Short mmCIF file of C-alpha atoms in Angstrom, two decimals:
data_model
loop_
_atom_site.label_atom_id
_atom_site.label_comp_id
_atom_site.label_asym_id
_atom_site.label_seq_id
_atom_site.Cartn_x
_atom_site.Cartn_y
_atom_site.Cartn_z
CA MET A 1 6.85 -56.72 328.42
CA GLU A 2 4.79 -57.11 331.55
CA MET A 3 5.83 -59.47 334.38
CA ASP A 4 2.84 -60.00 336.68
CA GLY A 5 4.85 -61.39 339.62
CA PHE A 6 7.11 -58.37 339.83
CA ARG A 7 4.27 -55.89 339.43
CA SER A 8 2.26 -57.60 342.26
CA ALA A 9 5.25 -57.50 344.59
CA GLU A 10 5.81 -53.82 343.75
CA ARG A 11 2.25 -52.91 344.64
CA SER A 12 2.44 -54.69 348.04
CA ALA A 13 5.89 -53.44 349.06
CA PRO A 14 6.54 -50.25 350.97
CA ALA A 15 7.73 -47.19 349.02
CA GLY A 16 11.42 -47.65 349.80
CA ARG A 17 11.36 -51.23 348.78
CA ARG A 18 9.54 -50.42 345.51
CA GLY A 19 12.59 -48.61 344.21
CA ARG A 20 14.77 -51.61 344.85
CA LEU A 21 12.27 -53.86 343.04
CA ARG A 22 12.36 -51.60 339.93
CA LEU A 23 16.16 -51.96 339.75
CA ALA A 24 15.85 -55.71 340.04
CA VAL A 25 13.32 -55.86 337.19
CA ALA A 26 15.57 -53.71 334.96
CA ALA A 27 18.51 -56.02 335.63
CA VAL A 28 16.49 -59.12 334.72
CA LEU A 29 15.29 -57.50 331.49
CA ALA A 30 18.80 -56.51 330.49
CA SER A 31 20.15 -60.00 331.06
CA THR A 32 17.29 -61.49 329.05
CA LEU A 33 18.12 -59.25 326.08
CA LEU A 34 21.81 -60.12 326.26
CA LEU A 35 20.99 -63.82 326.25
CA THR A 36 18.70 -63.36 323.22
CA THR A 37 21.42 -61.51 321.31
CA ALA A 38 24.05 -64.10 322.19
CA CYS A 39 21.82 -66.98 321.03
CA SER A 40 21.15 -65.32 317.70
CA GLY A 41 24.75 -65.52 316.50
CA ASP A 42 25.79 -62.64 314.14
CA ASP A 43 22.21 -61.61 313.34
CA LYS A 44 21.34 -58.02 314.20
CA PRO A 45 18.07 -56.85 315.68
CA SER A 46 15.53 -55.98 313.01
CA TRP A 47 15.68 -52.27 313.86
CA GLN A 48 19.42 -52.36 313.13
CA GLY A 49 18.98 -54.01 309.74
CA GLY A 50 18.96 -57.55 311.04
CA GLY A 51 16.66 -60.46 310.29
CA ASN A 52 16.77 -62.16 306.88
CA THR A 53 17.56 -58.99 304.92
CA PRO A 54 20.82 -59.25 302.87
CA GLU A 55 23.81 -57.37 304.17
CA GLY A 56 24.03 -53.77 303.02
CA THR A 57 20.29 -53.39 302.44
CA SER A 58 17.33 -52.42 304.54
CA ALA A 59 13.97 -54.09 304.95
CA SER A 60 12.19 -51.08 303.43
CA GLN A 61 14.48 -50.94 300.34
CA PRO A 62 14.98 -54.32 298.57
CA PRO A 63 18.16 -54.85 296.57
CA ALA A 64 18.21 -53.79 292.89
CA SER A 65 17.72 -56.76 290.54
CA GLN A 66 20.43 -57.61 288.01
CA PRO A 67 19.64 -56.37 284.42
CA ALA A 68 18.18 -59.10 282.21
CA LEU A 69 20.50 -60.39 279.50
CA SER A 70 19.62 -59.14 276.00
CA THR A 71 18.58 -61.99 273.70
CA VAL A 72 18.77 -62.26 269.88
CA ALA A 73 17.39 -64.77 267.38
CA VAL A 74 17.20 -65.19 263.60
CA THR A 75 13.53 -65.59 262.63
CA SER A 76 13.68 -65.68 258.80
CA PRO A 77 14.72 -67.51 256.71
CA ALA A 78 14.04 -70.47 259.00
CA ALA A 79 17.07 -72.39 260.26
CA ASP A 80 18.49 -74.66 257.54
CA ALA A 81 15.84 -73.49 255.06
CA LYS A 82 16.27 -74.67 251.47
CA SER A 83 15.34 -73.12 248.08
CA VAL A 84 15.37 -69.57 249.50
CA GLU A 85 14.82 -66.88 246.85
CA LEU A 86 17.81 -64.67 246.02
CA TRP A 87 16.31 -61.41 247.25
CA SER A 88 15.02 -62.76 250.55
CA GLU A 89 15.41 -60.54 253.61
CA VAL A 90 16.95 -61.74 256.86
CA LYS A 91 14.70 -60.98 259.83
CA TYR A 92 15.72 -61.20 263.48
CA ASN A 93 14.58 -60.44 267.02
CA SER A 94 16.59 -58.35 269.48
CA GLU A 95 15.86 -56.63 272.78
CA ASP A 96 18.53 -54.06 271.94
CA PRO A 97 18.15 -53.40 268.18
CA ALA A 98 20.16 -50.18 268.21
CA ASN A 99 23.30 -52.07 269.24
CA THR A 100 22.67 -55.29 267.34
CA GLU A 101 25.05 -56.28 264.55
CA VAL A 102 24.10 -58.52 261.62
CA LYS A 103 26.61 -60.29 259.39
CA VAL A 104 25.81 -62.57 256.45
CA THR A 105 28.61 -64.67 254.93
CA ALA A 106 29.04 -67.26 252.21
CA LYS A 107 32.18 -69.29 251.55
CA GLY A 108 34.03 -67.23 254.13
CA LYS A 109 33.22 -63.84 252.58
CA GLU A 110 30.86 -61.23 253.95
CA VAL A 111 27.86 -60.39 251.77
CA LYS A 112 27.06 -56.73 251.14
CA GLY A 113 23.73 -55.58 252.51
CA THR A 114 21.94 -52.96 254.57
CA VAL A 115 20.41 -53.23 258.04
CA ASP A 116 17.17 -51.55 259.06
CA LYS A 117 17.55 -51.56 262.84
CA ASP A 118 14.02 -50.30 263.43
CA ALA A 119 12.44 -53.05 261.34
CA LYS A 120 15.09 -55.60 262.45
CA VAL A 121 15.78 -56.59 258.85
CA TRP A 122 18.92 -57.18 256.76
CA ARG A 123 18.53 -56.70 252.99
CA PRO A 124 21.03 -57.89 250.36
CA ALA A 125 22.60 -55.20 248.17
CA GLU A 126 22.16 -57.45 245.13
CA GLY A 127 20.71 -60.85 244.37
CA LEU A 128 22.39 -63.69 246.23
CA ALA A 129 24.09 -66.56 244.38
CA TRP A 130 22.17 -69.58 243.14
CA ASN A 131 22.34 -72.78 245.22
CA THR A 132 24.63 -71.34 247.90
CA THR A 133 24.63 -71.76 251.69
CA TYR A 134 24.67 -68.56 253.74
CA THR A 135 25.43 -68.08 257.43
CA VAL A 136 23.72 -65.37 259.47
CA ASP A 137 25.36 -64.10 262.68
CA VAL A 138 23.38 -61.73 264.90
CA SER A 139 25.02 -60.33 268.04
CA THR A 140 24.40 -57.70 270.69
CA PRO A 141 26.27 -56.64 273.88
CA ALA A 142 25.03 -58.34 277.09
CA ALA A 143 24.60 -56.71 280.50
CA ASP A 144 27.68 -58.44 281.90
CA GLY A 145 29.91 -56.95 279.21
CA LYS A 146 29.96 -60.11 277.14
CA THR A 147 28.15 -60.65 273.83
CA THR A 148 24.90 -62.49 273.17
CA SER A 149 24.71 -64.02 269.70
CA ALA A 150 22.69 -66.30 267.45
CA THR A 151 23.70 -68.13 264.27
CA SER A 152 21.56 -69.62 261.52
CA THR A 153 22.08 -70.93 257.98
CA PHE A 154 19.98 -71.17 254.83
CA THR A 155 20.53 -72.28 251.23
CA THR A 156 19.32 -70.42 248.15
CA MET A 157 17.34 -71.91 245.29
CA LYS A 158 18.96 -73.66 242.34
CA GLU A 159 19.08 -71.70 239.09
CA PRO A 160 15.69 -72.24 237.42
CA SER A 161 15.27 -73.35 233.84
CA LYS A 162 12.92 -70.42 233.14
CA VAL A 163 15.03 -67.25 233.18
CA VAL A 164 14.41 -63.87 231.52
CA ARG A 165 17.27 -62.11 229.78
CA ALA A 166 17.53 -58.33 230.21
CA THR A 167 19.66 -56.25 227.83
CA SER A 168 20.66 -52.60 227.73
CA PHE A 169 20.46 -50.68 224.45
CA LEU A 170 23.42 -48.59 225.58
CA ALA A 171 26.89 -49.84 226.49
CA ASP A 172 29.79 -48.74 228.67
CA GLY A 173 31.77 -45.77 227.45
CA GLN A 174 29.19 -44.31 225.07
CA LYS A 175 28.63 -40.58 224.74
CA VAL A 176 25.07 -39.56 223.88
CA GLY A 177 22.93 -36.46 223.50
CA VAL A 178 20.95 -34.69 226.20
CA GLY A 179 17.67 -36.28 225.04
CA MET A 180 18.88 -39.89 225.12
CA PRO A 181 16.63 -42.25 227.07
CA LEU A 182 18.06 -45.26 228.91
CA ILE A 183 16.47 -48.36 227.41
CA MET A 184 16.16 -51.86 228.87
CA LYS A 185 14.64 -54.75 226.91
CA PHE A 186 13.41 -58.11 228.24
CA GLY A 187 13.32 -61.46 226.51
CA ARG A 188 9.78 -62.05 227.74
CA ALA A 189 6.77 -59.85 228.51
CA ILE A 190 6.73 -58.82 232.17
CA PRO A 191 3.27 -59.08 233.79
CA GLU A 192 2.07 -55.85 235.37
CA LYS A 193 2.07 -57.41 238.84
CA TYR A 194 5.89 -57.68 238.76
CA ARG A 195 6.85 -54.44 237.02
CA ALA A 196 7.19 -52.35 240.18
CA GLU A 197 9.76 -54.78 241.61
CA VAL A 198 11.65 -54.80 238.31
CA GLU A 199 11.78 -50.98 238.34
CA ARG A 200 12.92 -51.00 241.96
CA ARG A 201 15.94 -53.13 241.00
CA MET A 202 17.09 -50.74 238.25
CA VAL A 203 18.88 -47.83 239.90
CA VAL A 204 20.10 -44.79 237.94
CA THR A 205 22.76 -42.48 239.37
CA ALA A 206 23.49 -39.20 237.60
CA THR A 207 26.35 -36.82 238.37
CA PRO A 208 25.30 -34.12 238.96
CA ALA A 209 22.10 -35.51 240.50
CA GLN A 210 18.96 -35.26 238.33
CA GLU A 211 15.40 -36.40 238.95
CA GLY A 212 14.16 -39.10 236.59
CA VAL A 213 11.88 -42.14 236.26
CA TRP A 214 11.41 -45.39 234.32
CA ARG A 215 8.40 -45.71 231.99
CA TRP A 216 7.11 -48.89 230.39
CA SER A 217 6.86 -48.37 226.63
CA SER A 218 5.71 -51.98 226.18
CA PRO A 219 5.55 -55.22 228.24
CA THR A 220 9.07 -56.02 227.02
CA GLU A 221 10.70 -52.56 227.18
CA VAL A 222 11.20 -49.86 229.79
CA GLN A 223 12.81 -46.45 229.23
CA TYR A 224 14.21 -43.84 231.62
CA ARG A 225 14.42 -40.07 231.17
CA PRO A 226 15.16 -37.20 233.56
CA LYS A 227 12.58 -34.52 234.31
CA THR A 228 14.31 -32.13 231.91
CA TYR A 229 17.00 -32.85 229.34
CA TRP A 230 20.16 -34.36 230.80
CA LYS A 231 22.57 -31.70 231.96
CA PRO A 232 25.42 -31.38 229.45
CA ASN A 233 28.56 -33.36 230.31
CA SER A 234 26.80 -35.42 232.99
CA LYS A 235 28.01 -38.87 234.03
CA ILE A 236 25.36 -41.59 234.10
CA PHE A 237 25.62 -44.95 235.84
CA TYR A 238 22.86 -47.50 236.15
CA SER A 239 22.82 -50.90 237.79
CA VAL A 240 20.22 -53.47 236.82
CA ASN A 241 20.01 -56.12 239.54
CA LEU A 242 17.48 -58.57 238.21
CA LYS A 243 19.14 -61.91 238.90
CA GLY A 244 16.64 -63.98 240.85
CA VAL A 245 13.87 -61.36 240.72
CA GLU A 246 10.50 -63.04 240.22
CA MET A 247 8.88 -62.15 236.90
CA GLY A 248 5.74 -64.27 236.95
CA ASP A 249 4.67 -67.82 236.05
CA GLY A 250 7.83 -69.34 237.50
CA TRP A 251 10.18 -67.06 235.53
CA TYR A 252 13.09 -65.23 237.18
CA GLY A 253 15.60 -62.61 236.10
CA ARG A 254 18.75 -64.19 234.70
CA THR A 255 21.63 -61.81 235.48
CA ASN A 256 22.74 -58.40 236.73
CA LEU A 257 24.42 -55.72 234.64
CA THR A 258 25.80 -52.19 234.91
CA VAL A 259 26.29 -49.41 232.36
CA ASP A 260 28.56 -46.38 232.68
CA LEU A 261 28.20 -43.64 230.06
CA SER A 262 28.40 -39.88 229.55
CA ILE A 263 26.29 -37.05 228.16
CA GLY A 264 27.86 -34.73 225.59
CA ARG A 265 27.31 -31.04 224.91
CA GLU A 266 23.74 -29.89 224.40
CA MET A 267 22.58 -29.76 220.76
CA ILE A 268 18.96 -28.86 219.93
CA MET A 269 17.68 -28.68 216.32
CA THR A 270 14.43 -26.74 215.78
CA VAL A 271 12.51 -26.98 212.49
CA ASN A 272 9.74 -24.50 211.70
CA ASN A 273 7.40 -25.47 208.87
CA LYS A 274 6.25 -21.90 208.38
CA THR A 275 9.76 -20.58 207.68
CA LYS A 276 11.10 -23.93 206.42
CA GLN A 277 14.31 -23.34 208.30
CA MET A 278 16.24 -25.40 210.80
CA THR A 279 17.96 -23.60 213.67
CA VAL A 280 20.82 -25.47 215.33
CA LYS A 281 21.79 -24.50 218.88
CA GLN A 282 24.77 -25.83 220.76
CA ASP A 283 24.90 -25.16 224.51
CA GLY A 284 22.24 -22.50 224.07
CA LYS A 285 23.93 -20.60 221.20
CA VAL A 286 22.80 -20.60 217.57
CA ILE A 287 25.58 -22.12 215.45
CA LYS A 288 23.72 -22.61 212.14
CA THR A 289 20.49 -21.81 210.33
CA LEU A 290 19.77 -23.84 207.19
CA PRO A 291 16.88 -24.33 204.75
CA VAL A 292 14.81 -27.53 204.75
CA SER A 293 12.01 -29.19 202.84
CA LEU A 294 9.47 -31.20 204.82
CA GLY A 295 6.77 -33.69 203.84
CA LYS A 296 4.30 -32.71 201.13
CA ALA A 297 0.58 -32.61 201.91
CA SER A 298 -0.01 -36.28 201.06
CA THR A 299 2.93 -37.45 203.21
CA PRO A 300 3.34 -34.77 205.89
CA SER A 301 6.14 -34.66 208.44
CA ALA A 302 5.12 -35.17 212.06
CA SER A 303 5.30 -32.27 214.49
CA GLY A 304 6.72 -33.09 217.90
CA THR A 305 9.89 -33.63 219.91
CA MET A 306 12.12 -36.44 218.67
CA VAL A 307 15.71 -37.54 219.13
CA VAL A 308 18.32 -39.00 216.81
CA MET A 309 17.87 -42.79 217.08
CA GLU A 310 20.53 -44.04 214.66
CA LYS A 311 22.89 -42.70 212.03
CA ALA A 312 24.04 -44.05 208.66
CA ALA A 313 26.46 -42.18 206.42
CA HIS A 314 25.15 -44.10 203.40
CA THR A 315 22.05 -46.28 203.12
CA VAL A 316 19.15 -47.17 200.81
CA PHE A 317 15.53 -46.27 201.42
CA ASP A 318 13.39 -49.09 200.05
CA THR A 319 9.60 -48.93 200.37
CA THR A 320 8.75 -51.25 197.51
CA ASP A 321 7.78 -54.10 199.84
CA GLU A 322 5.22 -51.88 201.56
CA ASP A 323 3.93 -50.28 198.37
CA PRO A 324 4.84 -52.18 195.17
CA VAL A 325 3.08 -49.59 192.99
CA ASN A 326 4.18 -46.26 194.44
CA GLY A 327 7.16 -47.41 196.50
CA TYR A 328 10.69 -46.26 195.81
CA LYS A 329 14.25 -47.44 196.26
CA THR A 330 16.71 -44.58 196.64
CA PRO A 331 20.35 -44.30 197.83
CA ILE A 332 20.58 -41.81 200.72
CA ASP A 333 23.51 -39.99 202.33
CA TRP A 334 23.87 -38.68 205.89
CA ALA A 335 20.70 -40.28 207.24
CA GLN A 336 19.62 -39.76 210.87
CA ARG A 337 16.51 -41.70 211.99
CA LEU A 338 13.88 -39.88 214.07
CA THR A 339 10.91 -42.32 214.12
CA TYR A 340 10.19 -46.01 213.72
CA SER A 341 7.80 -45.16 210.89
CA GLY A 342 10.60 -43.75 208.75
CA GLN A 343 11.07 -40.04 209.41
CA PHE A 344 14.73 -39.03 208.97
CA ILE A 345 16.96 -36.02 208.59
CA HIS A 346 18.97 -36.70 205.43
CA ALA A 347 20.70 -35.14 202.45
CA ALA A 348 18.42 -34.73 199.42
CA PRO A 349 20.32 -33.15 196.52
CA TRP A 350 17.23 -33.53 194.28
CA SER A 351 15.27 -31.05 196.45
CA GLU A 352 17.98 -28.46 197.05
CA GLY A 353 16.27 -26.02 194.68
CA VAL A 354 13.10 -25.85 196.80
CA GLN A 355 14.57 -26.23 200.27
CA GLY A 356 13.48 -23.25 202.34
CA LYS A 357 10.52 -22.72 199.95
CA ARG A 358 8.30 -25.79 199.50
CA ASN A 359 7.69 -29.19 201.04
CA VAL A 360 8.30 -32.09 198.66
CA SER A 361 9.53 -35.00 200.82
CA HIS A 362 7.81 -38.21 201.88
CA GLY A 363 7.85 -36.96 205.49
CA CYS A 364 11.58 -36.59 206.11
CA VAL A 365 13.52 -33.40 206.83
CA ASN A 366 15.44 -32.78 203.60
CA VAL A 367 18.67 -30.80 203.73
CA SER A 368 21.40 -30.20 201.17
CA GLU A 369 24.25 -32.62 200.63
CA ALA A 370 26.67 -30.19 202.27
CA MET A 371 24.40 -29.46 205.24
CA GLY A 372 23.60 -33.15 205.61
CA LYS A 373 27.28 -33.93 206.15
CA TRP A 374 27.74 -30.85 208.37
CA LEU A 375 24.95 -32.04 210.68
CA PHE A 376 25.99 -35.69 210.56
CA ASP A 377 29.53 -34.83 211.68
CA ARG A 378 28.25 -32.94 214.73
CA THR A 379 25.27 -34.87 216.06
CA LEU A 380 25.16 -37.63 218.66
CA MET A 381 22.57 -40.33 219.12
CA GLY A 382 20.10 -38.78 221.54
CA ASP A 383 20.38 -35.22 220.22
CA VAL A 384 17.01 -33.45 220.15
CA ILE A 385 15.02 -32.23 217.13
CA VAL A 386 11.74 -30.34 217.49
CA VAL A 387 9.49 -30.02 214.43
CA SER A 388 6.50 -27.65 214.55
CA GLY A 389 3.69 -26.38 212.35
CA THR A 390 2.99 -29.43 210.17
CA GLU A 391 -0.35 -31.06 209.39
CA GLU A 392 0.31 -34.14 211.51
CA LYS A 393 1.22 -34.67 215.16
CA LEU A 394 3.85 -37.15 216.29
CA LYS A 395 2.34 -40.29 217.81
CA ASN A 396 3.80 -41.27 221.16
CA GLY A 397 5.62 -44.55 220.77
CA ASP A 398 6.67 -43.86 217.18
CA GLY A 399 10.33 -43.72 218.13
CA TRP A 400 11.86 -42.49 221.37
CA THR A 401 9.10 -40.02 222.06
CA ASN A 402 9.95 -39.62 225.75
CA TRP A 403 10.13 -35.82 225.36
CA ASN A 404 6.90 -35.58 223.38
CA MET A 405 4.87 -35.71 226.60
CA SER A 406 4.81 -33.69 229.79
CA TRP A 407 6.65 -34.86 232.87
CA GLU A 408 3.36 -35.59 234.66
CA GLU A 409 2.15 -37.70 231.75
CA TYR A 410 5.47 -39.49 231.46
CA LYS A 411 5.49 -40.50 235.13
CA LYS A 412 2.17 -42.28 234.72
CA GLY A 413 4.00 -45.00 232.83
CA SER A 414 5.96 -45.97 235.97
CA TYR A 415 4.64 -48.61 238.35
CA LEU A 416 6.40 -46.90 241.28
CA SER A 417 4.82 -43.46 240.81
#
């Protein structure tokens, strides 16, 4: 600050007087500063942190901003949506997905489901109920320690008139052989476009764990087998959650079902056409070798890997409808079906004299009356029989031929592979 009047007087004054003038100027400056401070109230000079800067901060370091509150919102299904399909996912937005909780309820009860926090999606564990209102609550902790939340509702579709029934060939509590496939049948052909989703909803759990896959044997039937024969004494559980699953042309799955069954000991029957003997192994050990007679040249037995499909202690083979001239109608004991086309293991007392020597059957595996009963008493549906060395090969699809193809070939029948 320069005061021209004082400086002019200082220049014109003698040396002794100049000193006194400097003191006077200093006093005036000091009083001016005191007056300025007093007029400014509680404000501090800017070099002491004064001015308009908030208390406790400096002009060069602005105060830290408060953290933004985390927000959440349900994005799908839309709020108050109607006719929502039963397997619809719940989608949401969140700025803190790792700490976000999702809860879906209906009629006061929480619905089972899984949350993919990365994708910000909730998926139902099974198909939702028809024509039911669901409430979605999404919440996440806020910066102030409170909770930010969002709520939305939607209503599922009414049960359609066009529903597809799915049935399991096997039932709870059954014990089957190590070659038994799991079989699901549908009341209507499933278009290829929808088969992958149908497979995805049919989950097989084996104890101990075993790799396996579903294969479509026809548009109305799908079968499941493990990579190798089921491990003996395994426990098998499968859940088929098809209620509300779209199956094309306005058709939907009708219901869900579960099946709980067990696998027995391992029994493998091996028939060699060259020796005309059957070797029976149980849990890897030979327990019986017996003579057989296979199909004669005009009606050969098929070579391949088959399983026991059904058993009848006493039945009648009647082929007269198929062949009125050469057909036959014969009572049969201890019959075990191997193919749809009519290949069986069965007792044939009329061929006992040539069993182990010549083939005289119409394609079946003939055994004696005694051996027929012995086998029948020990086998389970799903036990394996392997026939080799005959003139004809087993056609895939002629029975449960799941084991008549390699694992790589079998997997090609899945729409998820």
